[in-house]
PDB file of C-alpha atoms in Angstrom:
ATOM      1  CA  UNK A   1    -200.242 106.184  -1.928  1.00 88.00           C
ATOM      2  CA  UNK A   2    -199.170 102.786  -0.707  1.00 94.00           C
ATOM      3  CA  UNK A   3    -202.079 100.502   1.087  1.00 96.00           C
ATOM      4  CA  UNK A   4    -200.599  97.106   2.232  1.00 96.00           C
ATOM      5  CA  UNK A   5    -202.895  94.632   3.685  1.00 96.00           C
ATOM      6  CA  UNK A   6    -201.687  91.447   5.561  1.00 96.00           C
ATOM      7  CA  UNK A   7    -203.371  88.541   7.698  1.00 94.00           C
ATOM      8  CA  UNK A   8    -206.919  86.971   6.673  1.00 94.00           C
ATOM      9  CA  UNK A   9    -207.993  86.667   3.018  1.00 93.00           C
ATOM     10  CA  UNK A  10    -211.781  87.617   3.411  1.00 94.00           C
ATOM     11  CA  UNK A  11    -210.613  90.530   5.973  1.00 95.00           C
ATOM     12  CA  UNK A  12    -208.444  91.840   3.554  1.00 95.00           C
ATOM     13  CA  UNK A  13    -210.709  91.658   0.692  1.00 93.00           C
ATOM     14  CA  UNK A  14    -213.490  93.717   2.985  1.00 92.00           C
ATOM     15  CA  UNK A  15    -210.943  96.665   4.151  1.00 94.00           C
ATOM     16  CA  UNK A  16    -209.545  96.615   0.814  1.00 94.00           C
ATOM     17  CA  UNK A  17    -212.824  98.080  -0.674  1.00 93.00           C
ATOM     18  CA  UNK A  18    -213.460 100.423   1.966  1.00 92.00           C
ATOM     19  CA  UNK A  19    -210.348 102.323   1.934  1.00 93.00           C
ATOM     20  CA  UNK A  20    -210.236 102.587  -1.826  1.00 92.00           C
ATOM     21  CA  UNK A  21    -213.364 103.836  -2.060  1.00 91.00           C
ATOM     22  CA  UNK A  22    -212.050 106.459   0.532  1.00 91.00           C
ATOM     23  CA  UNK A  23    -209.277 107.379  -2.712  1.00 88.00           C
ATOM     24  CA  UNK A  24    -212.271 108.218  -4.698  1.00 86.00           C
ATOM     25  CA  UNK A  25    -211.970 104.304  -6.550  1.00 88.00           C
ATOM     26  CA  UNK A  26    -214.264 101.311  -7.367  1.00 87.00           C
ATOM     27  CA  UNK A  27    -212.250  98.038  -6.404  1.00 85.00           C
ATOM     28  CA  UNK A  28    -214.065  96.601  -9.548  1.00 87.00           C
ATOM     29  CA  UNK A  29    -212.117  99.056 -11.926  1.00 87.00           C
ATOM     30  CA  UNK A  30    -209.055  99.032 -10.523  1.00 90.00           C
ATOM     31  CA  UNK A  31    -206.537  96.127 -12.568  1.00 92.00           C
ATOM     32  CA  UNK A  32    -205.332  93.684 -10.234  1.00 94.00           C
ATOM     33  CA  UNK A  33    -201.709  91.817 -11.020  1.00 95.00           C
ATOM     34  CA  UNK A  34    -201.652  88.542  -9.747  1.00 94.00           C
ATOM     35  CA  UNK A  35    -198.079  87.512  -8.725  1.00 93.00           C
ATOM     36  CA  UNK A  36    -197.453  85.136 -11.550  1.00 93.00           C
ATOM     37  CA  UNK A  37    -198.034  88.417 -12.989  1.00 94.00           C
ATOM     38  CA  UNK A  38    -195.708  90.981 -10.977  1.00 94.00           C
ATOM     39  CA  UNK A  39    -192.740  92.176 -12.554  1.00 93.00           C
ATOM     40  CA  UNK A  40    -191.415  96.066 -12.469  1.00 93.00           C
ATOM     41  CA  UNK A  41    -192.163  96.299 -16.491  1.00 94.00           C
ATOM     42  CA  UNK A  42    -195.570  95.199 -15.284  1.00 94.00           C
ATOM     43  CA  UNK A  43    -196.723  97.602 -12.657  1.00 93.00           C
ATOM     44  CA  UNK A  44    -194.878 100.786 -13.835  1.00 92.00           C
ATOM     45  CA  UNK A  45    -197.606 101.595 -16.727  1.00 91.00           C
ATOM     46  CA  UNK A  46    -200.521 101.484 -13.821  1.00 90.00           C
ATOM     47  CA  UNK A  47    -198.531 104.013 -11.849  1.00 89.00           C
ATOM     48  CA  UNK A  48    -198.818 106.639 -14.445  1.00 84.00           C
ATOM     49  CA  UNK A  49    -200.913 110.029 -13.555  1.00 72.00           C
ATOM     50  CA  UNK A  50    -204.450 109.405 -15.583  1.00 66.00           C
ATOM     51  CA  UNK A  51    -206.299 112.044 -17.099  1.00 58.00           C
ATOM     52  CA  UNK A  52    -209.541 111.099 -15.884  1.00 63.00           C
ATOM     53  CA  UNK A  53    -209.065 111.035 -11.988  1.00 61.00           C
ATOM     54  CA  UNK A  54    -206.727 108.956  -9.756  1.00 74.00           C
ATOM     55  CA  UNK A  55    -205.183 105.863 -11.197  1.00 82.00           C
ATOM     56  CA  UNK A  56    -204.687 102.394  -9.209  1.00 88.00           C
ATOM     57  CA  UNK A  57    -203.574  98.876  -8.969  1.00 93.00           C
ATOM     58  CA  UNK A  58    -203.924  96.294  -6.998  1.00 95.00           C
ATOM     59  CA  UNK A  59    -200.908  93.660  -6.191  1.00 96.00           C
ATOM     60  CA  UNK A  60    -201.465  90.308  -4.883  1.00 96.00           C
ATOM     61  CA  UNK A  61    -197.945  89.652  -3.016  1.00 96.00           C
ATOM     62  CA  UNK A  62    -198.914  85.659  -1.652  1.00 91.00           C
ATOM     63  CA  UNK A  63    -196.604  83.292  -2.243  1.00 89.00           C
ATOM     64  CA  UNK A  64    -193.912  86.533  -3.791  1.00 90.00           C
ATOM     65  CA  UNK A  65    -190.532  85.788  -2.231  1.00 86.00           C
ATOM     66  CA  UNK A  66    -188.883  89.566  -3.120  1.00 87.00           C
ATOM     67  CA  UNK A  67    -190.693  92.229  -4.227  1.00 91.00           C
ATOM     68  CA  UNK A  68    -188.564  94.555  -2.606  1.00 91.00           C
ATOM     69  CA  UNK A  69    -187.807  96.342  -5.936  1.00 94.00           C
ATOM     70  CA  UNK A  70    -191.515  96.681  -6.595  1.00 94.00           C
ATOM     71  CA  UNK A  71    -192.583  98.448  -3.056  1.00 94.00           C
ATOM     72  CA  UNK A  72    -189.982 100.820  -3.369  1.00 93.00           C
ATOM     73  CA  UNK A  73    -191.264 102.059  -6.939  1.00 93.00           C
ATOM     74  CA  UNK A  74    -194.481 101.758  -5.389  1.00 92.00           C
ATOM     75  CA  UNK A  75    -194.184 103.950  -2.226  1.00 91.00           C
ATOM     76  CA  UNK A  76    -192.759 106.798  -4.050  1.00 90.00           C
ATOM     77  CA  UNK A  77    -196.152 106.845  -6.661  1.00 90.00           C
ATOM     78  CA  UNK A  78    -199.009 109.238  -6.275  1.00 88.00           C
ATOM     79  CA  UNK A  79    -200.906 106.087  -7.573  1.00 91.00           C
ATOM     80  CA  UNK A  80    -203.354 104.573  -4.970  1.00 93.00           C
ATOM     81  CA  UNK A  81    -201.603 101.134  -5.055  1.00 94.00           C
ATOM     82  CA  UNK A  82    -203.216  98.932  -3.357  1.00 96.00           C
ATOM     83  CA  UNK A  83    -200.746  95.750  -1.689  1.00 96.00           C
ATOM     84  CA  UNK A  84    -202.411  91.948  -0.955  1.00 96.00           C
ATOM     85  CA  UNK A  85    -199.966  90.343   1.257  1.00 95.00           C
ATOM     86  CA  UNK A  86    -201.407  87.985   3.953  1.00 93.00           C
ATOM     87  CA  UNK A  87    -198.214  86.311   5.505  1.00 91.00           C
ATOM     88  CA  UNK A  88    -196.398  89.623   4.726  1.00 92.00           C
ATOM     89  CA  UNK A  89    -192.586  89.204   7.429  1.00 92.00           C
ATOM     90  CA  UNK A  90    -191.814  91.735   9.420  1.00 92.00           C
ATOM     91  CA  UNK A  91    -188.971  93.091   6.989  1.00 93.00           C
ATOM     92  CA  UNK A  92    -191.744  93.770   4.668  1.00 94.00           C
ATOM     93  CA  UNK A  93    -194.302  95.316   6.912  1.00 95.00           C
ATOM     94  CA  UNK A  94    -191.841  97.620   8.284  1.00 95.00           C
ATOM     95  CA  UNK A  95    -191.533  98.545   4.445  1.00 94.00           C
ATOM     96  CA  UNK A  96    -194.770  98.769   4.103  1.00 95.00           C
ATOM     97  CA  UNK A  97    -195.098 101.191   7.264  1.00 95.00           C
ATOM     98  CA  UNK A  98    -191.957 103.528   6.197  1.00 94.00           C
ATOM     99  CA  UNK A  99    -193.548 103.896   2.977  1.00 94.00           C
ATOM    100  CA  UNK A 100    -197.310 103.717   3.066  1.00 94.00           C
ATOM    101  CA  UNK A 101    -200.338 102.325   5.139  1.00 95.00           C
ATOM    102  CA  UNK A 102    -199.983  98.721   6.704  1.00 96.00           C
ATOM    103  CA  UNK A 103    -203.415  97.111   7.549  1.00 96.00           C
ATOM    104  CA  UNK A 104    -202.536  94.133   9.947  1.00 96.00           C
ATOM    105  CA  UNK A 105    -206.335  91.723   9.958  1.00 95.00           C
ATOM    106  CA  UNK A 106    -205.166  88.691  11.256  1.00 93.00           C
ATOM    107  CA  UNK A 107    -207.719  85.621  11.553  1.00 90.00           C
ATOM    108  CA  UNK A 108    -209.939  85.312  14.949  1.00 91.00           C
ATOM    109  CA  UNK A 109    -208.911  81.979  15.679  1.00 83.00           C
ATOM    110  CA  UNK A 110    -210.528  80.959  19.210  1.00 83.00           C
ATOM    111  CA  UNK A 111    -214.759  79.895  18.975  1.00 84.00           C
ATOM    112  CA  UNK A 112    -215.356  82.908  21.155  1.00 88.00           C
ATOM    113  CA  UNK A 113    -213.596  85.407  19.164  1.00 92.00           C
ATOM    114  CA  UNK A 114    -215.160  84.559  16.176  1.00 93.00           C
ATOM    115  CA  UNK A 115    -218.658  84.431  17.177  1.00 93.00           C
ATOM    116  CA  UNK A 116    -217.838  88.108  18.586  1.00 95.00           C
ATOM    117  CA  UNK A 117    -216.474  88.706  14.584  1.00 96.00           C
ATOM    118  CA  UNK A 118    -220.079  87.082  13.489  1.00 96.00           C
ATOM    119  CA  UNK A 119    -222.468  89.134  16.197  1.00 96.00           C
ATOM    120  CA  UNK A 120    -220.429  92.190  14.288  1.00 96.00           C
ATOM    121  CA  UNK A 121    -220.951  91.103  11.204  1.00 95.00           C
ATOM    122  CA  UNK A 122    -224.487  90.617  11.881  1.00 96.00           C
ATOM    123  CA  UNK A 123    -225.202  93.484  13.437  1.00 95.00           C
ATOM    124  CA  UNK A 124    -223.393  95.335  10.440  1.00 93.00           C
ATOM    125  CA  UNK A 125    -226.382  93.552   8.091  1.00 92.00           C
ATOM    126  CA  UNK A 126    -228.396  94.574  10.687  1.00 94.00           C
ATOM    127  CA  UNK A 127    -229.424  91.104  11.345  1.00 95.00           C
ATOM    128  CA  UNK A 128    -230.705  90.598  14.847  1.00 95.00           C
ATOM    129  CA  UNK A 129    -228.519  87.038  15.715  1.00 96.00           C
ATOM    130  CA  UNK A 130    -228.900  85.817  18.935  1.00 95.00           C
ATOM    131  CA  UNK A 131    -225.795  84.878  20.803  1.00 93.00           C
ATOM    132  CA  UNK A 132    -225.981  80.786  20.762  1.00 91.00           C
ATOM    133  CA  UNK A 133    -226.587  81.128  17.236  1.00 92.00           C
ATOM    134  CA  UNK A 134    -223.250  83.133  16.440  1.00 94.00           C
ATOM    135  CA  UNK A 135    -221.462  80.560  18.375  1.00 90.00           C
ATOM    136  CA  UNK A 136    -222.640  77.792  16.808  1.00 88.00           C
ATOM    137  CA  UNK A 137    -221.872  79.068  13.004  1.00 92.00           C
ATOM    138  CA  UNK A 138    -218.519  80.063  14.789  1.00 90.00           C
ATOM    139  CA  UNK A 139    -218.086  76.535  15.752  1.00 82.00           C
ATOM    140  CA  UNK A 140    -219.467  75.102  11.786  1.00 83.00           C
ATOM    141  CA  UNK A 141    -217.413  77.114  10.027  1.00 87.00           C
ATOM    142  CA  UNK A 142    -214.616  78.334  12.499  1.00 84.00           C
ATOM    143  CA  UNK A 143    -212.171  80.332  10.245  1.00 88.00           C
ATOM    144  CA  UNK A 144    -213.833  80.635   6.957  1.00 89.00           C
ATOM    145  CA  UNK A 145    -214.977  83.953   7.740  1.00 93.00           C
ATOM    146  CA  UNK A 146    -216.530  83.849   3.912  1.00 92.00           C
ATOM    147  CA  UNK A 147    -218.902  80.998   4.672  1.00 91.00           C
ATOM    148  CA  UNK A 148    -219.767  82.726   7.793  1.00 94.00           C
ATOM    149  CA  UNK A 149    -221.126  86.411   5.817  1.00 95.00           C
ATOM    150  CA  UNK A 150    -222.555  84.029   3.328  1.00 93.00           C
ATOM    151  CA  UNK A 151    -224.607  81.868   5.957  1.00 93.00           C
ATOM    152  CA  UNK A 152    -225.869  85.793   8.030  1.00 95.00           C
ATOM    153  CA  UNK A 153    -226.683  87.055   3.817  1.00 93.00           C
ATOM    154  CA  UNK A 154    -229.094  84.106   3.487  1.00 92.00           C
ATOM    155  CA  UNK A 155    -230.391  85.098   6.848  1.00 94.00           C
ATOM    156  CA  UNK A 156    -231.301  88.392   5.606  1.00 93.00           C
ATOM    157  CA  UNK A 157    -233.378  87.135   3.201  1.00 91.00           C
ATOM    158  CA  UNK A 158    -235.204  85.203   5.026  1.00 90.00           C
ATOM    159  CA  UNK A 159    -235.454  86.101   8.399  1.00 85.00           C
ATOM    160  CA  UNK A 160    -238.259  87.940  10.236  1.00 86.00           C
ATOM    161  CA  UNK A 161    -237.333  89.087  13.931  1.00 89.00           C
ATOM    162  CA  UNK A 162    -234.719  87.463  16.410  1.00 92.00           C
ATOM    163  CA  UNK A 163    -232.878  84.668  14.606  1.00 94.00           C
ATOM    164  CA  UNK A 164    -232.285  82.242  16.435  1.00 93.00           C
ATOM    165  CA  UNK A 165    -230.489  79.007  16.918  1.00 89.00           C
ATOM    166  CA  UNK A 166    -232.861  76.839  15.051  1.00 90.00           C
ATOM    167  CA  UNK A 167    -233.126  78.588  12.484  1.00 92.00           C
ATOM    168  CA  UNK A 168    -229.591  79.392  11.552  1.00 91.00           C
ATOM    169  CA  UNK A 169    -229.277  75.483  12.226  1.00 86.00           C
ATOM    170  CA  UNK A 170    -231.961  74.800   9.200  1.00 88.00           C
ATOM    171  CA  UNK A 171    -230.804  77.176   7.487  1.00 88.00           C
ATOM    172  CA  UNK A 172    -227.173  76.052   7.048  1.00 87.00           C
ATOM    173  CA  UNK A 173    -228.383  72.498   7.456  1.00 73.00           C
ATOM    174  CA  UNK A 174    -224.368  71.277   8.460  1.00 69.00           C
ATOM    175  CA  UNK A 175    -223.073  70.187  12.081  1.00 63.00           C
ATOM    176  CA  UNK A 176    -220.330  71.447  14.074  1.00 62.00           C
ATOM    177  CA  UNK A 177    -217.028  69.308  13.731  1.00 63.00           C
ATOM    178  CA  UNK A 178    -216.210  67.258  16.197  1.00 66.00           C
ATOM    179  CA  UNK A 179    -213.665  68.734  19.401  1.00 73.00           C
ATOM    180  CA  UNK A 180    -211.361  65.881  21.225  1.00 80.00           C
ATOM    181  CA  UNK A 181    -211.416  68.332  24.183  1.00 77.00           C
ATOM    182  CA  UNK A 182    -214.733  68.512  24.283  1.00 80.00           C
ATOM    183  CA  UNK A 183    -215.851  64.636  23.594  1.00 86.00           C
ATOM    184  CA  UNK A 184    -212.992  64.297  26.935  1.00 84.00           C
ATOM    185  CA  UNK A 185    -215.235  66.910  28.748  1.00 82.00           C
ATOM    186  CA  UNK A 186    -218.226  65.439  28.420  1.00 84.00           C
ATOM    187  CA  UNK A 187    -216.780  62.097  29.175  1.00 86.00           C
ATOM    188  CA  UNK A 188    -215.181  62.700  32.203  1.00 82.00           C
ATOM    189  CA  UNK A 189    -218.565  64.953  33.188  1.00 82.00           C
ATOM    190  CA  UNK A 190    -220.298  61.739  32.808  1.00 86.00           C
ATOM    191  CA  UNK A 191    -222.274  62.542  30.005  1.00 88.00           C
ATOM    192  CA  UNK A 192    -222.336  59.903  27.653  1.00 90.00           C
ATOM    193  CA  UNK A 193    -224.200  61.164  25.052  1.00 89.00           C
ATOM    194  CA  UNK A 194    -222.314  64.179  24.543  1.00 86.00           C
ATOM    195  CA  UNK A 195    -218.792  62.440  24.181  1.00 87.00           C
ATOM    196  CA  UNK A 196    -220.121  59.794  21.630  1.00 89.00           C
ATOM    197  CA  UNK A 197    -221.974  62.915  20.004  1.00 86.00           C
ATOM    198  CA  UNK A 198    -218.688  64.418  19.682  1.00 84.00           C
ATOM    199  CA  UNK A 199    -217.167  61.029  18.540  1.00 88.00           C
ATOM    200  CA  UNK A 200    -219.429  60.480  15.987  1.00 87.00           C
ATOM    201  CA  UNK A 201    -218.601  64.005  14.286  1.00 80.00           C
ATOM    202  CA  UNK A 202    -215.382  63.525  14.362  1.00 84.00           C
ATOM    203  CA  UNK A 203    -215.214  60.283  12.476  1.00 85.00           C
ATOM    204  CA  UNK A 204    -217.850  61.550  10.712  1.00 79.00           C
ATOM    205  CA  UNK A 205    -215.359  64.585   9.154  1.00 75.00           C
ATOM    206  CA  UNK A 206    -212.846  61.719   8.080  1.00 79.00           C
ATOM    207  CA  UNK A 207    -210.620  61.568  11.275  1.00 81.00           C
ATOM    208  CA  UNK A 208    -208.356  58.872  11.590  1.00 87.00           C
ATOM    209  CA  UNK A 209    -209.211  56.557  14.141  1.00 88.00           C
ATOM    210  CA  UNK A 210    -205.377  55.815  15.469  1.00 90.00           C
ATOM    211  CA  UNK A 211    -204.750  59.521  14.784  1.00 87.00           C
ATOM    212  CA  UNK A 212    -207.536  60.332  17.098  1.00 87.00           C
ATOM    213  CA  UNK A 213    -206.473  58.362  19.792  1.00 89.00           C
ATOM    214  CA  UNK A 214    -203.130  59.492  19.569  1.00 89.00           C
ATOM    215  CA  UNK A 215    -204.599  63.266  20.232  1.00 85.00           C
ATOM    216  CA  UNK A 216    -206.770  61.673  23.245  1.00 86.00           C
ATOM    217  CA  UNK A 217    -203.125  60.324  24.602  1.00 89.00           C
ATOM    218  CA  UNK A 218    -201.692  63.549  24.419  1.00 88.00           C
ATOM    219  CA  UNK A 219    -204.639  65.652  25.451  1.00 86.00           C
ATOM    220  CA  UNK A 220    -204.655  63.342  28.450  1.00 87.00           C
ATOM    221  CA  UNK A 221    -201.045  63.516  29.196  1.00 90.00           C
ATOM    222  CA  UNK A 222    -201.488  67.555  29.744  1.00 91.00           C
ATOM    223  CA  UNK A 223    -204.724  66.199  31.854  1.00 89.00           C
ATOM    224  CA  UNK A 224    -203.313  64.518  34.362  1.00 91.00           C
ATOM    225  CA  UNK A 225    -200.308  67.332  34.560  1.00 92.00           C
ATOM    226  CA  UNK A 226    -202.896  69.949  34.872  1.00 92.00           C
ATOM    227  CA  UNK A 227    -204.152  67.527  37.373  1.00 91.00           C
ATOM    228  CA  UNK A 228    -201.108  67.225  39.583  1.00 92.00           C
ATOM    229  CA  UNK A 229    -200.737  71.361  39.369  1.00 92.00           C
ATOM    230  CA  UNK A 230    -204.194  71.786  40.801  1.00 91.00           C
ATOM    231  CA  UNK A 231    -203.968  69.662  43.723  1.00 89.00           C
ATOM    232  CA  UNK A 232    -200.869  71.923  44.522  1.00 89.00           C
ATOM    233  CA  UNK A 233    -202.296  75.274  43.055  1.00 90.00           C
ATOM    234  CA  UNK A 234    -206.407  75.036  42.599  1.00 87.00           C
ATOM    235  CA  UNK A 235    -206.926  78.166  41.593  1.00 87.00           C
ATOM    236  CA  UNK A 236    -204.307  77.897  39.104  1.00 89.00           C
ATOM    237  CA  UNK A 237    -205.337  79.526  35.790  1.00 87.00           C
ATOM    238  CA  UNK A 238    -204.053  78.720  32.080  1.00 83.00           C
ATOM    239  CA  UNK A 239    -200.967  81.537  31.207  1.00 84.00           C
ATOM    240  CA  UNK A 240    -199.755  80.199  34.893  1.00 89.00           C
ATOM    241  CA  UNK A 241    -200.266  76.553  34.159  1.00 89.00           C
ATOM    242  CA  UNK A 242    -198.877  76.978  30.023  1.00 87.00           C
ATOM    243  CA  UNK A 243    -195.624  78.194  31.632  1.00 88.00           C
ATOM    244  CA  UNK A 244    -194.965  75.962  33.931  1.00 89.00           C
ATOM    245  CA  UNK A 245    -195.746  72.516  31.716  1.00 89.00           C
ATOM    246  CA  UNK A 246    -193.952  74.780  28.700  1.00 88.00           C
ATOM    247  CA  UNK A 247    -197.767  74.299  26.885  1.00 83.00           C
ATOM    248  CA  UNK A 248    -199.721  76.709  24.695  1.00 81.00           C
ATOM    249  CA  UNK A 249    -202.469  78.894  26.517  1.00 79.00           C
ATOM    250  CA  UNK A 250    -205.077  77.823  24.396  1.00 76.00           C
ATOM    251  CA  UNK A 251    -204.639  73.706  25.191  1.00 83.00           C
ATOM    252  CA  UNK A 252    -204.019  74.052  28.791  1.00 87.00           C
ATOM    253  CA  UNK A 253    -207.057  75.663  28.817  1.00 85.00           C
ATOM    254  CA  UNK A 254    -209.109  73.342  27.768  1.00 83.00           C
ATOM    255  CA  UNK A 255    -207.096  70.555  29.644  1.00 87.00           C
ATOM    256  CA  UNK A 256    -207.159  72.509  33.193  1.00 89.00           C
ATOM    257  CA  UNK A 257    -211.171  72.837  32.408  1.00 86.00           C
ATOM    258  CA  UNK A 258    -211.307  68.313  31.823  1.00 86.00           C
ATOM    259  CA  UNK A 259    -208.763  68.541  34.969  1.00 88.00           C
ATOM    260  CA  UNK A 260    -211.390  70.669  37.552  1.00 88.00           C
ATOM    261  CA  UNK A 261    -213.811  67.028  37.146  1.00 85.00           C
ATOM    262  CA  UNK A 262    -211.098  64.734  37.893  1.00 86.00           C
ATOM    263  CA  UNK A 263    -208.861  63.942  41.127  1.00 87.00           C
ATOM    264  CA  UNK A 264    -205.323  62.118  41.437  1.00 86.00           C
ATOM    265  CA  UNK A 265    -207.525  58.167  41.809  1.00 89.00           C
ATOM    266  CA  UNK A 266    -209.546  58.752  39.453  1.00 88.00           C
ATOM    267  CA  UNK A 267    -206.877  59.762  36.589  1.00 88.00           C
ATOM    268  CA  UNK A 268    -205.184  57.126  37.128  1.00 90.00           C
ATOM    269  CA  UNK A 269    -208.132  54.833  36.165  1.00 91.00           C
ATOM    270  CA  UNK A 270    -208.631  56.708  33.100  1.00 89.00           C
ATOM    271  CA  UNK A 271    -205.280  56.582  31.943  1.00 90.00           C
ATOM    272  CA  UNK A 272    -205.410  52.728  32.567  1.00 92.00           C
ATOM    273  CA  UNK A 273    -208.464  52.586  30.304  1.00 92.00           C
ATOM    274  CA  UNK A 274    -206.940  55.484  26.975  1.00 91.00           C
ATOM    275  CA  UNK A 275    -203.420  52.379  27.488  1.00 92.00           C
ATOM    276  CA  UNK A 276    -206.560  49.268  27.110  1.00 93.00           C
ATOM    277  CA  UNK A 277    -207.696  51.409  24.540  1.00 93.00           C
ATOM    278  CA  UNK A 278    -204.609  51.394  22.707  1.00 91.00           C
ATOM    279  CA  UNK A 279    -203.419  48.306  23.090  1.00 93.00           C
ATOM    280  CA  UNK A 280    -206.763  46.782  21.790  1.00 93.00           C
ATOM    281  CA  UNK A 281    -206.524  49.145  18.831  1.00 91.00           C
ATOM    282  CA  UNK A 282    -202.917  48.156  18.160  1.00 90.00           C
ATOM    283  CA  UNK A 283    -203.815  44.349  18.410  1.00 92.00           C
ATOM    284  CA  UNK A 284    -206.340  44.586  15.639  1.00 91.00           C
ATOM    285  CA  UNK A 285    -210.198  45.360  17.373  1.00 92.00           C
ATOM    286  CA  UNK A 286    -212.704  47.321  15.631  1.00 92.00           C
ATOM    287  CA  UNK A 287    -210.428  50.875  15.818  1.00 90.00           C
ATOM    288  CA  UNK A 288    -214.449  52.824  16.330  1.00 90.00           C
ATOM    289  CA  UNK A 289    -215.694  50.233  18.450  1.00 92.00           C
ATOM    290  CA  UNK A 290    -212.784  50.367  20.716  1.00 93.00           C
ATOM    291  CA  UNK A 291    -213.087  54.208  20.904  1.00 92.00           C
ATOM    292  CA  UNK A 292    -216.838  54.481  21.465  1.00 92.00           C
ATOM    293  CA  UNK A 293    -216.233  51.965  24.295  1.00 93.00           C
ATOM    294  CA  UNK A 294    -213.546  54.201  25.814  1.00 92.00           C
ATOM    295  CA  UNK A 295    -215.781  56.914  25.528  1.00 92.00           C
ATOM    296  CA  UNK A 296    -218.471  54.859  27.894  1.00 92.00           C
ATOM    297  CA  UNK A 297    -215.542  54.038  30.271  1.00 91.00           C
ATOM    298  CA  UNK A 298    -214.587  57.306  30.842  1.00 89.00           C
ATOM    299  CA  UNK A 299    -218.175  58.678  31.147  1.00 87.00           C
ATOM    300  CA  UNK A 300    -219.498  55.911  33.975  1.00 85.00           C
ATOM    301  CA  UNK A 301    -215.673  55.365  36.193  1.00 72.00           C
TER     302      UNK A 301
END
């Protein structure tokens, strides 16, 4: 019995125990190969019928460039062997398919999708997390899933009743990275604090200063074009817009939602100021002083 597992490390590891347990197996006992380890001479012996109930192995394909050889061997065994491959191509999942069990667990990658992964989580721990809160260890921790079932673990321990945003926040005792798109929200919503708040957390996490500009310029660019679509189209929404300026949903999303505060005059300004910006920058000025200013500019025109 072939089990092939592909997308998110943490994901995999959690399925991966759950369906060999369904095989009558402990994860813990079963040998896993790692693929400095993989070779045909290695894996045949843990394919052999055991006396003492169903035998297994585990095979950690990342970063194995053709194990076709192996897979084949594999998928004809009445061995439970169990496949880690998280960028597994398509050649190989169709393997995989044809011969086995594939188990596609990509990453959530958008804030909203993976505070929906943490309320799950949570409510599999039977943790009673309040909405806000997920969101906000969504935005901490963002991808590393692992961090994320640590943090709602620790909350077990400790937590009596609703938990809540304050306490998850002194619990983990971290802060959200900083988002460009949202430190240009804020800013162009007029609130101040909120951009330099976002500022701050950016530099904060090591970001380069010209680097970070150079993502304002671009972010700004798609702006002003979501800008222009909306004075022809206002109700335009982002798989419309993405197509037409040849963007990604996900950006133009986040630019069309800067775009709804700002009209043709007052885009123009801004642009004028994100050029001052640069060319201050460029001629030697204090690169953070130069940005938090920019930041006030674009909050008070």
């Amino acid at each position: 019995m072939l089990l092939a597992f592909s997308g998110h490390r943490f994901l995999i590891e959690d399925a991966l125990r759950r369906e060999v347990e369904k095989h009558g197996l402990n994860h813990r006992d079963i040998t896993r190969l790692s693929p400095e380890e993989i070779t045909l001479d290695a894996v045949l012996p843990h394919l052999q019928s055991s006396l003492f109930g169903p035998s297994g192995v585990i095979l950690d394909f990342e970063g194995i460039k053709n194990p076709k050889e192996v897979i084949e061997v594999c998928g004809k065994s009445d061995a439970v062997v169990v496949i880690i491959d998280p960028a597994a191509p398509a050649t190989r999942i169709k393997s995989y398919e044809k011969l086995g069990q594939h188990f596609p667990l990509p990453s959530p990658a958008k804030t909203g999708d993976i505070a929906g992964w943490t309320m799950a989580r949570a409510k599999l721990h039977k943790l009673p997390l309040e909405k806000d809160a997920a969101f906000w260890l969504a935005e901490v921790f963002q991808t590393d899933l692992a961090s994320i079932e640590s943090e709602l673990y620790k909350l077990t321990l400790i937590a009596e009743g609703k938990v809540g945003l304050d306490l998850v926040r002194r619990t983990v005792n971290l802060n959200p990275p900083g988002d460009s798109f949202q430190m240009l929200g804020a800013a162009t919503a007029g609130n101040t604090r909120a951009a330099l708040s976002q500022l701050d957390r950016l530099m904060a996490s090591g970001e380069d200063p010209f680097k970070l500009l150079g993502a304002v310029v671009w972010q700004y660019s798609l702006v002003a074009k979501c800008v222009a679509l909306r004075k022809e189209q206002p109700g335009i929404q982002e798989n419309e817009a993405a197509q037409k300026l040849g963007a990604k949903p996900f950006p133009t999303k986040k630019a069309l939602e800067v775009a709804r505060k700002l009209n043709e005059t007052k885009i123009r300004l801004h642009l004028e100021r994100i050029m001052e910006a640069d060319f201050a920058m460029k001629r030697g000025v204090d690169p953070s002083s130069t940005l938090e200013r920019l930041m006030v500019q674009l909050s008070l025109n």
